[in-house]
Amino acid sequence: MDHLSPEGRSRVMRAIRSSNTKPELALRAALRASGQPGYRLHRKDLPGRPDIAFVGRKVAVFVDGAYWHGHPDHWHPEAASDYWKAKIARNQERDKAANGALEAMGWTVLRFWDFEVKQDAMACAARITQALAQTGPAARTGPGPGRAC
């Protein structure tokens, strides 16, 4: 049983950011600092709507909240209500489905826990840089020669 009314729970849930979180902003700053610009944010046309997508290289990056995505050190289902158990299970299934769909499309998928990014955003950016290097040069997706992007 939830200790909040449905209206109270709705108000609390609306206040939780799903994009442009502090860990996402830190990772994007680390990517720029390490010379990896050129990504797109929250692409609705890609499965799972990756937080960061290097479209030409087909590298999708997600920054997952440890609680919301069920990290074993931060999510304790034995202490949760049936509602929260089902919600976190749906999030995990959605993550697996997004990974599978992206990989089937030829994408490399990287997932970071929010606490990993908070601890060392540059190390996370280095893992992304390594994945980008393994994909080869970016496909040309911008305007042709002589045109401004």
PDB file of C-alpha atoms in Angstrom, residues 14-76:
ATOM      1  CA  ARG A  14       6.077  14.347 -12.073  1.00  0.00           C
ATOM      2  CA  ALA A  15       8.929  16.011 -10.175  1.00  0.00           C
ATOM      3  CA  ILE A  16      11.397  13.238 -11.085  1.00  0.00           C
ATOM      4  CA  ARG A  17      13.421  14.106 -14.171  1.00  0.00           C
ATOM      5  CA  SER A  18      13.691  11.528 -16.927  1.00  0.00           C
ATOM      6  CA  SER A  19      16.109  13.444 -19.128  1.00  0.00           C
ATOM      7  CA  ASN A  20      18.898  15.959 -18.651  1.00  0.00           C
ATOM      8  CA  THR A  21      19.629  14.593 -15.192  1.00  0.00           C
ATOM      9  CA  LYS A  22      22.807  15.605 -13.380  1.00  0.00           C
ATOM     10  CA  PRO A  23      24.577  12.349 -14.323  1.00  0.00           C
ATOM     11  CA  GLU A  24      23.587  12.807 -18.001  1.00  0.00           C
ATOM     12  CA  LEU A  25      24.853  16.392 -17.991  1.00  0.00           C
ATOM     13  CA  ALA A  26      28.109  15.274 -16.344  1.00  0.00           C
ATOM     14  CA  LEU A  27      28.615  12.549 -18.946  1.00  0.00           C
ATOM     15  CA  ARG A  28      27.944  14.944 -21.814  1.00  0.00           C
ATOM     16  CA  ALA A  29      30.461  17.411 -20.361  1.00  0.00           C
ATOM     17  CA  ALA A  30      33.017  14.594 -20.080  1.00  0.00           C
ATOM     18  CA  LEU A  31      32.369  13.598 -23.705  1.00  0.00           C
ATOM     19  CA  ARG A  32      32.934  17.171 -24.891  1.00  0.00           C
ATOM     20  CA  ALA A  33      36.097  17.438 -22.770  1.00  0.00           C
ATOM     21  CA  SER A  34      37.432  14.218 -24.295  1.00  0.00           C
ATOM     22  CA  GLY A  35      36.794  15.414 -27.849  1.00  0.00           C
ATOM     23  CA  GLN A  36      33.641  13.410 -28.595  1.00  0.00           C
ATOM     24  CA  PRO A  37      30.980  15.869 -29.722  1.00  0.00           C
ATOM     25  CA  GLY A  38      28.480  15.072 -32.445  1.00  0.00           C
ATOM     26  CA  TYR A  39      25.970  13.080 -30.456  1.00  0.00           C
ATOM     27  CA  ARG A  40      22.212  13.488 -30.443  1.00  0.00           C
ATOM     28  CA  LEU A  41      19.984  13.445 -27.382  1.00  0.00           C
ATOM     29  CA  HIS A  42      16.904  11.391 -26.561  1.00  0.00           C
ATOM     30  CA  ARG A  43      16.198  10.187 -30.099  1.00  0.00           C
ATOM     31  CA  LYS A  44      12.520   9.266 -30.211  1.00  0.00           C
ATOM     32  CA  ASP A  45      13.057   7.339 -33.451  1.00  0.00           C
ATOM     33  CA  LEU A  46      15.342   4.801 -31.716  1.00  0.00           C
ATOM     34  CA  PRO A  47      14.208   1.963 -29.456  1.00  0.00           C
ATOM     35  CA  GLY A  48      14.462   2.930 -25.800  1.00  0.00           C
ATOM     36  CA  ARG A  49      15.089   6.588 -26.682  1.00  0.00           C
ATOM     37  CA  PRO A  50      18.827   6.573 -25.816  1.00  0.00           C
ATOM     38  CA  ASP A  51      20.081   9.407 -23.634  1.00  0.00           C
ATOM     39  CA  ILE A  52      22.992   9.891 -26.046  1.00  0.00           C
ATOM     40  CA  ALA A  53      23.174   8.565 -29.597  1.00  0.00           C
ATOM     41  CA  PHE A  54      26.121   8.736 -31.971  1.00  0.00           C
ATOM     42  CA  VAL A  55      23.973   8.178 -35.040  1.00  0.00           C
ATOM     43  CA  GLY A  56      26.722   7.876 -37.655  1.00  0.00           C
ATOM     44  CA  ARG A  57      28.610   5.352 -35.553  1.00  0.00           C
ATOM     45  CA  LYS A  58      25.519   3.556 -34.243  1.00  0.00           C
ATOM     46  CA  VAL A  59      26.468   3.825 -30.576  1.00  0.00           C
ATOM     47  CA  ALA A  60      23.612   4.288 -28.100  1.00  0.00           C
ATOM     48  CA  VAL A  61      24.274   5.326 -24.504  1.00  0.00           C
ATOM     49  CA  PHE A  62      21.874   5.100 -21.582  1.00  0.00           C
ATOM     50  CA  VAL A  63      22.380   6.501 -18.079  1.00  0.00           C
ATOM     51  CA  ASP A  64      20.168   4.411 -15.807  1.00  0.00           C
ATOM     52  CA  GLY A  65      19.047   5.418 -12.338  1.00  0.00           C
ATOM     53  CA  ALA A  66      20.123   2.674  -9.941  1.00  0.00           C
ATOM     54  CA  TYR A  67      16.789   2.539  -8.137  1.00  0.00           C
ATOM     55  CA  TRP A  68      14.532   2.909 -11.169  1.00  0.00           C
ATOM     56  CA  HIS A  69      16.341   0.259 -13.199  1.00  0.00           C
ATOM     57  CA  GLY A  70      16.814  -2.214 -10.352  1.00  0.00           C
ATOM     58  CA  HIS A  71      20.515  -2.245  -9.473  1.00  0.00           C
ATOM     59  CA  PRO A  72      20.874  -4.986  -6.839  1.00  0.00           C
ATOM     60  CA  ASP A  73      22.659  -2.676  -4.368  1.00  0.00           C
ATOM     61  CA  HIS A  74      19.997   0.029  -4.634  1.00  0.00           C
ATOM     62  CA  TRP A  75      16.753  -1.867  -5.235  1.00  0.00           C
ATOM     63  CA  HIS A  76      15.418  -4.243  -2.597  1.00  0.00           C
TER      64      HIS A  76
END
